[in-house]
XYZ file of C-alpha atoms in Angstrom:
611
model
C 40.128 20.321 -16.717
C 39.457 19.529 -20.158
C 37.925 16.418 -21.765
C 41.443 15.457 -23.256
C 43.016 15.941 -20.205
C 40.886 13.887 -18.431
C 41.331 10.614 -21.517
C 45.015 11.367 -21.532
C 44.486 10.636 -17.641
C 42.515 7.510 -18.007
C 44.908 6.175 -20.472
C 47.751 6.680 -18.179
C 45.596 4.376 -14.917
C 44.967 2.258 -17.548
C 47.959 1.197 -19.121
C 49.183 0.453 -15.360
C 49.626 -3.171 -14.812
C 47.362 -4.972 -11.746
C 48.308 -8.767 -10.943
C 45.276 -10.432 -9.515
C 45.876 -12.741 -6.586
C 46.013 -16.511 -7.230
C 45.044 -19.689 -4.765
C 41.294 -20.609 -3.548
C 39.044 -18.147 -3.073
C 39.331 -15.893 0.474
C 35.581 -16.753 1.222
C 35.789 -20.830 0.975
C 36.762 -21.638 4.379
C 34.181 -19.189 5.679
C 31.663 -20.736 3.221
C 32.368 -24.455 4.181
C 32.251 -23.538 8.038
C 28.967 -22.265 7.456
C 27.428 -25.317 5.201
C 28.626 -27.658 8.091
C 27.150 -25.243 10.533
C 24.196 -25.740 9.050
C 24.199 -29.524 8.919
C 25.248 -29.712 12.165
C 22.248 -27.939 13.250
C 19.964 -29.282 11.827
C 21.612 -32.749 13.027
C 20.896 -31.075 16.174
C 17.432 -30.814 15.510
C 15.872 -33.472 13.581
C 17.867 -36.377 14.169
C 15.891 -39.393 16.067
C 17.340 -40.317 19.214
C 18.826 -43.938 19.278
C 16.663 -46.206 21.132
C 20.496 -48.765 21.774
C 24.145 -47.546 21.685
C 26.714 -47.478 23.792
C 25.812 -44.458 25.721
C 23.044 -45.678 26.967
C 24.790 -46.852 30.503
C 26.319 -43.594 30.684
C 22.875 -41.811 30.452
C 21.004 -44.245 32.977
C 23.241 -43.990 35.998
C 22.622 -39.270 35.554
C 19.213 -37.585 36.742
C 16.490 -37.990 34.728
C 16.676 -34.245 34.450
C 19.409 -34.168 32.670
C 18.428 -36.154 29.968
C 15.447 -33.286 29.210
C 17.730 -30.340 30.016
C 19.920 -31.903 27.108
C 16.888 -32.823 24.549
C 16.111 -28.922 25.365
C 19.979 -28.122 24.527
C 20.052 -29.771 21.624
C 17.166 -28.206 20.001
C 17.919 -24.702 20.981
C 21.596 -25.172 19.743
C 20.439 -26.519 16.721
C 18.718 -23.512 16.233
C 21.352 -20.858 17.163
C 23.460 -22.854 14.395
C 21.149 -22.259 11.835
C 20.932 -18.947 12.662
C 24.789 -18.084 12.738
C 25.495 -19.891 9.149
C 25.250 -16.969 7.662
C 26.936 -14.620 9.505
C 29.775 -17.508 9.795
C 29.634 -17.389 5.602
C 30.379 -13.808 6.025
C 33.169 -14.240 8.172
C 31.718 -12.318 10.858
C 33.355 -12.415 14.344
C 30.620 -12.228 16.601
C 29.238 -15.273 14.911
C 32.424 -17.232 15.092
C 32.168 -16.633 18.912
C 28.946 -17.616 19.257
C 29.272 -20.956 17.608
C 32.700 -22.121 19.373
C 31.060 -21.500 22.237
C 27.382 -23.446 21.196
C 29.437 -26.334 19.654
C 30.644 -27.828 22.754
C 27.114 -27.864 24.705
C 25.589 -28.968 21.269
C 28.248 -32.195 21.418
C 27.228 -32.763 25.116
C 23.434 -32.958 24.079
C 24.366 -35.212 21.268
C 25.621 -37.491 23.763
C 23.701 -37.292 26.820
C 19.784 -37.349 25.157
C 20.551 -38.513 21.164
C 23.326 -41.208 22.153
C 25.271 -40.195 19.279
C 28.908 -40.229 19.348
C 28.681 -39.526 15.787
C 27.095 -36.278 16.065
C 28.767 -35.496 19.172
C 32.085 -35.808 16.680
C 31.075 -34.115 14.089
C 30.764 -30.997 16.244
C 33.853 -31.020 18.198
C 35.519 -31.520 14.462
C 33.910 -28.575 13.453
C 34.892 -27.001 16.705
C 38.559 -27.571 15.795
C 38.233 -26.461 12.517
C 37.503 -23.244 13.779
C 39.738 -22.787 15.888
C 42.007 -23.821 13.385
C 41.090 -21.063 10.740
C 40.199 -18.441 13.688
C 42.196 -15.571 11.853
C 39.642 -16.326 8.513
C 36.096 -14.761 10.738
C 37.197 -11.254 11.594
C 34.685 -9.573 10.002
C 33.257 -6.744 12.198
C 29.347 -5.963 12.707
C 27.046 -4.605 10.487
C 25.086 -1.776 11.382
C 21.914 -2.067 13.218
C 18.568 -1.734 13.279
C 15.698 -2.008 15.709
C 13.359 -3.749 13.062
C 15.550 -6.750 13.071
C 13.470 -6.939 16.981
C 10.203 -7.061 15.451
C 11.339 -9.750 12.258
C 13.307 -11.929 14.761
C 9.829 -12.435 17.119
C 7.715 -13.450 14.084
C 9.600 -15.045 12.456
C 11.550 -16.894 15.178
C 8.047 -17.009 16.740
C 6.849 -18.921 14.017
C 9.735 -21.588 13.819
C 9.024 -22.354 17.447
C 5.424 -22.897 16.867
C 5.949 -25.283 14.282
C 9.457 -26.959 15.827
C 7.015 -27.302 18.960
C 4.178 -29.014 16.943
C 6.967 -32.071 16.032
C 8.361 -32.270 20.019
C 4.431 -32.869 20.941
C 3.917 -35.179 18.022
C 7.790 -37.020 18.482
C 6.517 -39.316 21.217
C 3.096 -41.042 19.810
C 3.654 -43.867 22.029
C 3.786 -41.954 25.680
C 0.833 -40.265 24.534
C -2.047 -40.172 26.996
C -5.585 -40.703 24.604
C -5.971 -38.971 21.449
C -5.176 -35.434 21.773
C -6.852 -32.976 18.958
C -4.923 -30.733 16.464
C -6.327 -28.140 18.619
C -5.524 -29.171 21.799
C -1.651 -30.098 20.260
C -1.645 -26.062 19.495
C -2.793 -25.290 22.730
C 0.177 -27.212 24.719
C 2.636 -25.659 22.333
C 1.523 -22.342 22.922
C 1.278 -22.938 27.060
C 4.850 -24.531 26.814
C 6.350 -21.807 25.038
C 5.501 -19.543 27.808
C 6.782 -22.204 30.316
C 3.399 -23.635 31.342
C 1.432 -27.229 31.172
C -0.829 -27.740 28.352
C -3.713 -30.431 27.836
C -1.713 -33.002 26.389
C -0.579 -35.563 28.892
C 2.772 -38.297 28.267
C 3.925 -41.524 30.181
C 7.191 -42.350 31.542
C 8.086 -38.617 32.330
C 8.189 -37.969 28.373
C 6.507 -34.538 29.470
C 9.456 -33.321 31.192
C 11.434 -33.460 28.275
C 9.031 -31.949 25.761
C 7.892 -29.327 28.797
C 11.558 -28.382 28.892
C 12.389 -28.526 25.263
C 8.960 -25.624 24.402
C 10.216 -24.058 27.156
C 13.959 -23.265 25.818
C 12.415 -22.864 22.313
C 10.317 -19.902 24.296
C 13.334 -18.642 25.867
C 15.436 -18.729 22.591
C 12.606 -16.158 20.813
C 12.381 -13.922 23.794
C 15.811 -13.838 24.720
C 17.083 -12.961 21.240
C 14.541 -10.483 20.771
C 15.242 -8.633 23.772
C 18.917 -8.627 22.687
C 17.844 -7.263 19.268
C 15.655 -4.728 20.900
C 18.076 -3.383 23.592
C 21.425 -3.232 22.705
C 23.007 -0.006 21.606
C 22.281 1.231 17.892
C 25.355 1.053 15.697
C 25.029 4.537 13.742
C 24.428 4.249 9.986
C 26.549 5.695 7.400
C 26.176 9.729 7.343
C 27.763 12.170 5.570
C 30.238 14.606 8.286
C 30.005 18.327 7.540
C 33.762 17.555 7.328
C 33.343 15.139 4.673
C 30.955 17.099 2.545
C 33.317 20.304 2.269
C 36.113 17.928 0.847
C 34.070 16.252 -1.400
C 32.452 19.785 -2.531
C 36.060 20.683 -3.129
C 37.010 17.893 -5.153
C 33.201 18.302 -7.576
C 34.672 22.177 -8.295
C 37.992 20.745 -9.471
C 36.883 17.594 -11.147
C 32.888 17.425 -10.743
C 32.591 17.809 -15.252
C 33.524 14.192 -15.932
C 30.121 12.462 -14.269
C 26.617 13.420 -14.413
C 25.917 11.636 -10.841
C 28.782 13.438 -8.624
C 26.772 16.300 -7.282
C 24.412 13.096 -5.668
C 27.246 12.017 -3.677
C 26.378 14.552 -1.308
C 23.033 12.873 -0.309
C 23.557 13.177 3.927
C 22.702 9.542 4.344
C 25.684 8.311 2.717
C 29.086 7.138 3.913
C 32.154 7.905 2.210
C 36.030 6.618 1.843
C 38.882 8.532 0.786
C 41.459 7.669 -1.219
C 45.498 7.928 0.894
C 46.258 11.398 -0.855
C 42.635 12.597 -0.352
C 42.064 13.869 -4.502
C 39.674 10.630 -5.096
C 36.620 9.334 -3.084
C 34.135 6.719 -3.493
C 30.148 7.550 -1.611
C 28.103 4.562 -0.714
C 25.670 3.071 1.729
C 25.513 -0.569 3.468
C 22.003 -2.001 2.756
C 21.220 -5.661 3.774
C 24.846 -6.724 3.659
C 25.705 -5.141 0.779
C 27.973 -2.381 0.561
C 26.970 -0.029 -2.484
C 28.359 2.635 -4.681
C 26.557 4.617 -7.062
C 28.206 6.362 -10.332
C 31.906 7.171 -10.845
C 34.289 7.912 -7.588
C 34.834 11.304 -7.150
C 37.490 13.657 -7.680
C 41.083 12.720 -9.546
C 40.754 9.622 -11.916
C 45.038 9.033 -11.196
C 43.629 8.988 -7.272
C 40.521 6.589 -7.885
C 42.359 3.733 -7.583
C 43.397 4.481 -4.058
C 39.454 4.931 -3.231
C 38.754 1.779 -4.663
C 41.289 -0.144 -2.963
C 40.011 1.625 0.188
C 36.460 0.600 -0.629
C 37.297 -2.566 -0.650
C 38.954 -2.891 2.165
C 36.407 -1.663 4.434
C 33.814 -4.081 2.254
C 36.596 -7.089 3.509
C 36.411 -5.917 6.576
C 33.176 -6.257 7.435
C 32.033 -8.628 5.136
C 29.846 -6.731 3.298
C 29.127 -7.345 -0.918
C 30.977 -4.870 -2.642
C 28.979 -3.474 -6.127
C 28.461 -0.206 -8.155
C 25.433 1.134 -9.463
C 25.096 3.346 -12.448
C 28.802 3.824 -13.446
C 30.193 4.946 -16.595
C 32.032 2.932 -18.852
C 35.713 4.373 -17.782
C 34.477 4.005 -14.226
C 33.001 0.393 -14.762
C 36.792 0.038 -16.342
C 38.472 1.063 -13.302
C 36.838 -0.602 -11.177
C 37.140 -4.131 -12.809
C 40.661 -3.548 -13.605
C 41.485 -2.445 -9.954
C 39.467 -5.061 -7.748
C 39.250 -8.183 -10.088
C 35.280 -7.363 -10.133
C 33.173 -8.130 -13.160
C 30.445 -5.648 -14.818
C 27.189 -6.165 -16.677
C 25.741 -3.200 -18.787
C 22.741 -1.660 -16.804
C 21.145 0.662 -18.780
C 21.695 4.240 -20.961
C 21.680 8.026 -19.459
C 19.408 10.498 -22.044
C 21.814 13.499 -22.206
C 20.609 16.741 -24.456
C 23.639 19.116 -25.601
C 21.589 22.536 -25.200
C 23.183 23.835 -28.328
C 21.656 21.216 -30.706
C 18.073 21.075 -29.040
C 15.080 22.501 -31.225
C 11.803 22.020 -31.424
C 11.724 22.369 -35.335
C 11.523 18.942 -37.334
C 9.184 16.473 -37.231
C 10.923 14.064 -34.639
C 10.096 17.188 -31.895
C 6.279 17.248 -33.570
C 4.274 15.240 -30.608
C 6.267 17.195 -27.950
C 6.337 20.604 -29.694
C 2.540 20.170 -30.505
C 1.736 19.423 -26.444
C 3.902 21.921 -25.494
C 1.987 24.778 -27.317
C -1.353 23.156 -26.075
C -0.467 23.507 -22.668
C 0.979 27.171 -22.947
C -2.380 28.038 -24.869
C -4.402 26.630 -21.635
C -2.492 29.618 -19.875
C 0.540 27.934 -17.893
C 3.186 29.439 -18.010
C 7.280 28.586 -16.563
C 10.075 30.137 -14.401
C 13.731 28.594 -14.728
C 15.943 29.876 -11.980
C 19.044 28.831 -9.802
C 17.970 27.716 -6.271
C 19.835 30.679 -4.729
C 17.187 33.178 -6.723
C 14.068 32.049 -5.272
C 13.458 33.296 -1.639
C 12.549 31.296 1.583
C 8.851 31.453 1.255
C 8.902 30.314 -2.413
C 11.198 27.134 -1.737
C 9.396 25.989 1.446
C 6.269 26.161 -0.786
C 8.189 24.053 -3.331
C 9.309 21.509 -0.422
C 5.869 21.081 1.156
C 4.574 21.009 -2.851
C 6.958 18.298 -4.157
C 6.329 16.199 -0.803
C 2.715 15.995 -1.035
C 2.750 15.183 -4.481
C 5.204 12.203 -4.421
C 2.171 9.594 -4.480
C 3.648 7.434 -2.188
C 4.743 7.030 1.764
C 8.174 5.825 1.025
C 10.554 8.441 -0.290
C 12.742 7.201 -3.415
C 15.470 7.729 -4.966
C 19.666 6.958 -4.241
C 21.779 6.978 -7.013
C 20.578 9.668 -8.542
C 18.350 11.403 -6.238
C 20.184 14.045 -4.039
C 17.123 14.243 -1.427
C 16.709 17.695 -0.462
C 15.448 21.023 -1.990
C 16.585 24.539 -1.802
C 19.315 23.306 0.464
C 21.960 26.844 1.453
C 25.183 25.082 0.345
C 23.145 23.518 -3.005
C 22.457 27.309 -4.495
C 23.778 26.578 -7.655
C 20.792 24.020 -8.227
C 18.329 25.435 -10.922
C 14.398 24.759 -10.167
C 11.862 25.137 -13.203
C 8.666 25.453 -11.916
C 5.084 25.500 -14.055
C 2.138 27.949 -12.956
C -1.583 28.322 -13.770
C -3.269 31.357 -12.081
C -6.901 29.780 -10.820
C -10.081 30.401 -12.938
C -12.544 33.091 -12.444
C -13.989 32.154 -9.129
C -12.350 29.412 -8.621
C -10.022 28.663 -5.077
C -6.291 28.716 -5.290
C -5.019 25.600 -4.403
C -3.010 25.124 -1.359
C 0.006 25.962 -2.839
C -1.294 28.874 -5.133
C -0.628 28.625 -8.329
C 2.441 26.032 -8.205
C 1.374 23.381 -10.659
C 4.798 21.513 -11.235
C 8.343 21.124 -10.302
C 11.949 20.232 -11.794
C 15.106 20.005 -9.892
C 18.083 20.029 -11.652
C 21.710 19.178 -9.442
C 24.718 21.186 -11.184
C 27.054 19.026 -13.170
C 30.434 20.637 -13.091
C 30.105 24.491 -13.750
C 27.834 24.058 -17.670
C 25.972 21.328 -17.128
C 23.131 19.795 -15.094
C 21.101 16.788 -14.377
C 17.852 16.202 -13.092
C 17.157 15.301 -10.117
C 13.565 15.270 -9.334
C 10.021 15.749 -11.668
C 6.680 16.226 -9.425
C 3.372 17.370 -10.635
C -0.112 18.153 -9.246
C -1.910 15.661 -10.585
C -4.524 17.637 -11.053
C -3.044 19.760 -13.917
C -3.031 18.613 -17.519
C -0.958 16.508 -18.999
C 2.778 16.981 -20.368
C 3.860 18.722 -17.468
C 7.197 16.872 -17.031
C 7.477 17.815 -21.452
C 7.081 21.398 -20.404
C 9.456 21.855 -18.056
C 11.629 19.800 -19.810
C 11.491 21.988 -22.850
C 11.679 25.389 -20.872
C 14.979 24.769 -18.444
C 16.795 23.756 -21.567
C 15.459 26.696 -23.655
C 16.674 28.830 -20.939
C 19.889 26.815 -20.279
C 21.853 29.019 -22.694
C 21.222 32.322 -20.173
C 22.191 30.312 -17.097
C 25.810 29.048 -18.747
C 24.306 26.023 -19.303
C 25.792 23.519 -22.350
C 24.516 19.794 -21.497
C 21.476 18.447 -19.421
C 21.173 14.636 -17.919
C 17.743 13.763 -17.954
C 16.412 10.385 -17.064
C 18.035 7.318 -17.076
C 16.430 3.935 -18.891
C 16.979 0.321 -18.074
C 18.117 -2.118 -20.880
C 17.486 0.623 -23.545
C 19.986 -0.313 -25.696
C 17.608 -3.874 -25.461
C 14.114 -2.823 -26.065
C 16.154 0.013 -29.100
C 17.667 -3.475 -30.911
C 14.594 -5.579 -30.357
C 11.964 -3.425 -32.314
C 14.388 -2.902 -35.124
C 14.186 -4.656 -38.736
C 15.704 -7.544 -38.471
C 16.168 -8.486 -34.781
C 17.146 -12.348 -34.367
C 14.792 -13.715 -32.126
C 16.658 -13.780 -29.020
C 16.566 -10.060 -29.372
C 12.698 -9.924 -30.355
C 12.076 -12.319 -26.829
C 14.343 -10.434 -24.451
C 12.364 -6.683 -26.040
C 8.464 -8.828 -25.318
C 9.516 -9.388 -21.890
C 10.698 -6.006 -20.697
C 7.342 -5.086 -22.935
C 5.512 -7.177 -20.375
C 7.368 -6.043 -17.025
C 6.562 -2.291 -18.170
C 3.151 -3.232 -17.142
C 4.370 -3.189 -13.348
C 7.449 -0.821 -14.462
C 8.265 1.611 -16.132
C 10.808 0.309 -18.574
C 9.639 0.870 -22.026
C 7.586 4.330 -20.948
C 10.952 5.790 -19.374
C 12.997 4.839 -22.707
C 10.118 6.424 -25.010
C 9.643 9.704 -22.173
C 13.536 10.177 -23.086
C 13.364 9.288 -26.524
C 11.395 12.169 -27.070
C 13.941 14.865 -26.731
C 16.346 13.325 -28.878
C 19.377 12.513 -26.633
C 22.543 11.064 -26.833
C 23.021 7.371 -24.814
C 25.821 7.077 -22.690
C 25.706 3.536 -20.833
C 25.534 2.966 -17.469
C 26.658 -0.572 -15.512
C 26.306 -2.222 -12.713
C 29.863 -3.707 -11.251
C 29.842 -6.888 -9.130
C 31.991 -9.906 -7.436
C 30.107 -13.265 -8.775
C 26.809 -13.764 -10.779
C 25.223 -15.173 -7.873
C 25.384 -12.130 -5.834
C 23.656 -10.187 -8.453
C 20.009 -10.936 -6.941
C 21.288 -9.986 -3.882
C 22.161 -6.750 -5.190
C 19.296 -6.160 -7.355
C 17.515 -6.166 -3.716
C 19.660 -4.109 -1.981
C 19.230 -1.373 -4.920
C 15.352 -1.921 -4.745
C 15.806 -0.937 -0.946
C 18.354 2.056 -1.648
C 15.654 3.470 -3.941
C 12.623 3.332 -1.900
C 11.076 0.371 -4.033
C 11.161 -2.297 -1.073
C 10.502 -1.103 2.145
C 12.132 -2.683 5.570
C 10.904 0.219 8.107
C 8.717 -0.265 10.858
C 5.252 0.835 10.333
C 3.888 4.172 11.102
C 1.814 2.780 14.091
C 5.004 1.554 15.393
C 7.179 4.158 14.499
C 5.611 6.629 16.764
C 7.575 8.354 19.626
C 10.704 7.379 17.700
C 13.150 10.184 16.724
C 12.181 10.749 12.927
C 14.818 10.683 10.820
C 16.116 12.912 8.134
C 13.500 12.508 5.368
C 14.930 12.960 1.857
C 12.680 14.741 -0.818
C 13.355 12.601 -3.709
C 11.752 11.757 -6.790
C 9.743 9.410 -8.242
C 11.528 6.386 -10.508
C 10.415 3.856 -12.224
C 10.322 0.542 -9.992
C 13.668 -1.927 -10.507
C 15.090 1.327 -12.296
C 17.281 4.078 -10.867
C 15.986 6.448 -12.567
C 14.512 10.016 -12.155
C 11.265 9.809 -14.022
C 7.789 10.381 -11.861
C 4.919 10.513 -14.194
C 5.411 10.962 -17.856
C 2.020 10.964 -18.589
């Protein structure tokens, strides 16, 4: 399909009209619910208990047992609360169980050991609120994960400590003597585990705080165990099924974005639009449900992916955003969901025809590439399909020891594999140095550096992944660079997406003549974050080759949600790390590892070294 085909296209979804829908916002009952949830536990919690009040004869004629069972209650309900705010917030079901059930006993322990008819209130009018807007918390589960078992124990761990620490320190008058930090610690820790400490009370004040580090004990291993045990809710994965379609619709429509051959990394879900000519790739991470580049297939059928995008983000409450779309996706996609978008960065794209080393912009990198060819390296360009078995597991094993760190990277644009069967249309430029006179080979022979490139319709491609030994010379990302689009021409090759550089258009305006100083302080700061990542390095690797910029943005629901989302990308891309450690990782089934590349950090970008 041609490019005009493809605008006259665009211009026919766009000049369709979309009403948005009017009225408070879907997610304000949920929100309020969980704001009161959290008052209400922490009510639970912290609130003294009244010394005189009218519940007081109702409480002396029960058991004195009862009275600590409910001081236990209350504290363990307080925490549950505070724990299902945020799934109430997100509308989730499971939570909204959980607390119409916990509100009732958490009214009963207002009552019966806090003599509160106010708080005891305030929770049954929450409970009817709930009830009320029952149909508003159907959000379904998110997937799963067994290190939420490990962060719950710490962390909840932690709390109890330090919740215990105030029950032995709430009575100072039915202390016996003068009990030591120390010994305070100990009793905590013996109570949490359901024994007697050191510390002594009057008036059978140590049944109550016995009982109430005893629930708080229960609470952390109970919820662990549940977190530990109960049946793994499969992450998003690409079907064999749902790779053939989408490999279908990249042959008929795969020209218009640089990123649509990585929406065939395996460790991605995907939605189709109803007529099945549009989809839209993404993966859940920490609640947030996320999309990388343009949908593909059809741009007339996008808007059916979208709307089915968003409907599975509604339904289980997960943050809809896009990373790295164009600007006629970004387009789309606000028009079509009400969403907003925020320019991200710019894509370095070389048309092969107008590359040249001649002139003296190309001088530094024409000069270092003739320095390293004279030092006797020399470079193979050639589709995946060419090389044989032997020659691509070397490449694997190469590229994986030479990533420089444990975590694998990469998501948006980062397909994750090498020499993959179905991917033979990949091209891999690879940089070689036969060993000195005497000297060993090293352990992958002469292999000294690697380029992936993923196909971009049926002339183009984009890069995908840049390793090199680091003990070769420098300007080995330059080299290869240089030779796959010198030999792009032979392989039908007219365009190449190389890396992609956060807030270039920024750091470009700021150094300029002129800039206002707005400009000059926004350029100093990304200046000073390139210290810790590479922001200004990436836009002056790219700059090098003299590209064209084509803007990328990030699409999201509210401003607030955009740290959120910044987070989840860091995840995606390997730069913040949630797995269990290797230690504790062991006897696990490993899964699927992606080879990706190397990016700059807070960047989704493809660039390892560009030294």
């Amino acid at each position: 399909m041609s490019d005009s085909q493809d605008a006259e296209k665009s211009g026919r979804v766009a000049s369709r009209p979309r009403r948005l829908p009017r009225g408070p916002r879907p997610e304000a009952v949920p929100t309020a619910v969980g704001t009161a949830c959290t008052l209400i536990g922490l009510l639970n919690i912290v609130f003294p208990r009244l010394r005189y009040s009218k519940v007081h004869a109702l409480a002396d004629v029960l058991p004195g047992a009862v009275s600590s069972l409910a001081a236990a209650a209350s504290i363990v309900v307080g925490l549950l609360l505070l724990m299902l705010a945020h799934g109430l917030k997100r509308r989730k079901r499971r939570a909204w169980v959980a607390a119409v059930s916990l509100l009732p006993v958490g009214a009963a322990a207002q009552l019966l050991y806090r003599h509160s008819i106010c708080g005891a209130v305030l929770s049954l009018v929450l409970l009817g609120v709930m009830i009320r807007y029952r149909r508003e918390f159907a959000a379904l589960p998110d997937p799963r994960s067994r290190w939420m078992a490990l962060a719950n124990f710490v962390v909840l761990g932690a709390v109890s400590v330090g919740l215990g620490l105030l029950i032995v320190r709430s009575h100072p008058d039915d202390l016996v003597g003068r009990p030591s930090f120390g010994e305070q610690l100990e009793h905590v820790l013996w109570g949490l585990f359901g024994f007697e400490g050191p510390v002594g009370y009057r008036d059978g004040t140590d049944y109550t705080v016995g009982y109430s580090l005893g629930a708080l004990g229960l609470l952390t291993v109970a919820t662990t165990a549940y977190l530990a045990f109960r049946p793994e809710h499969p992450a998003a994965r690409l079907t064999p099924a749902d790779e053939e379609r989408l490999r279908a619709l990249l042959d008929a429509h795969g020209r218009r974005d640089s990123l649509g051959h990585f929406a065939l990394r395996r460790d991605k879900g995907v939605v189709f639009s109803p007529s099945g000519k549009a989809a839209v790739c993404y993966r859940v991470v920490s609640g947030v449900m996320l999309a990388s580049g343009d949908p593909v297939g059809d741009v007339e059928a996008w808007p059916g992916a979208i709307a089915r995008f968003m409907e599975e983000a509604r339904a289980h409450s997960w943050t809809p955003a896009v990373m790295g779309c164009s600007e006629t996706g970004g387009e789309v996609w606000t028009r079509e969901t009400g969403l907003d978008a925020l320019e991200l960065g710019d894509e370095a794209i070389v048309d092969v025809a107008d590359f040249t080393l001649s002139g003296r912009a190309m001088r530094n990198v024409r000069q270092m590439v003739k320095r390293i060819e004279r030092a006797g390296y020399e470079t193979r360009v050639r589709r995946a399909r060419d090389l044989g078995e032997e020659e691509l597991e070397t490449i694997r094993k190469a590229a994986a020891d030479w990533r420089g760190t444990d975590t694998e990277r990469g998501f948006s644009m980062a397909l994750g594999r090498i020499g993959d069967p179905a991917d033979g249309d990949a091209i891999i430029a690879t940089a070689h140095k036969a060993p000195e006179d005497g000297a060993e080979p090293g352990p992958y022979g002469d292999l000294k550096a690697v380029l992936h490139f993923v196909p971009w319709g049926r002339d183009g491609m984009s890069l995908d992944l840049m390793r090199r030994d680091r003990t070769a010379d420098p300007g080995m990302n330059e080299l290869l660079i240089v030779a796959s689009l010198q030999a792009a021409g032979e392989l039908g090759i007219t365009r190449a997406s190389l890396n992609f550089a956060m807030f270039r258009s920024a750091l470009a305006r700021g150094e300029k003549l002129g800039a206002g100083p707005v400009l000059r302080g926004w350029r100093g700061l990304l200046v000073f974050l390139s210290r810790w990542f590479q922001i200004e390095s990436l836009y002056k690797f790219n700059a090098k080759f003299q590209p064209r910029w084509e803007p990328r943005f990030v699409v999201f629901r509210h401003t607030r949600d955009l740290p959120r989302i910044g987070l989840a990308a860091m995840q995606a891309e390997g730069f913040v790390s949630l797995a269990l450690p290797r230690l504790l990782r062991r006897g696990r089934r490993p899964e699927p590892r992606p080879c990706a590349h190397q990016v700059p950090a807070a960047a989704p970008g493809r660039l390892e070294q560009a030294a």
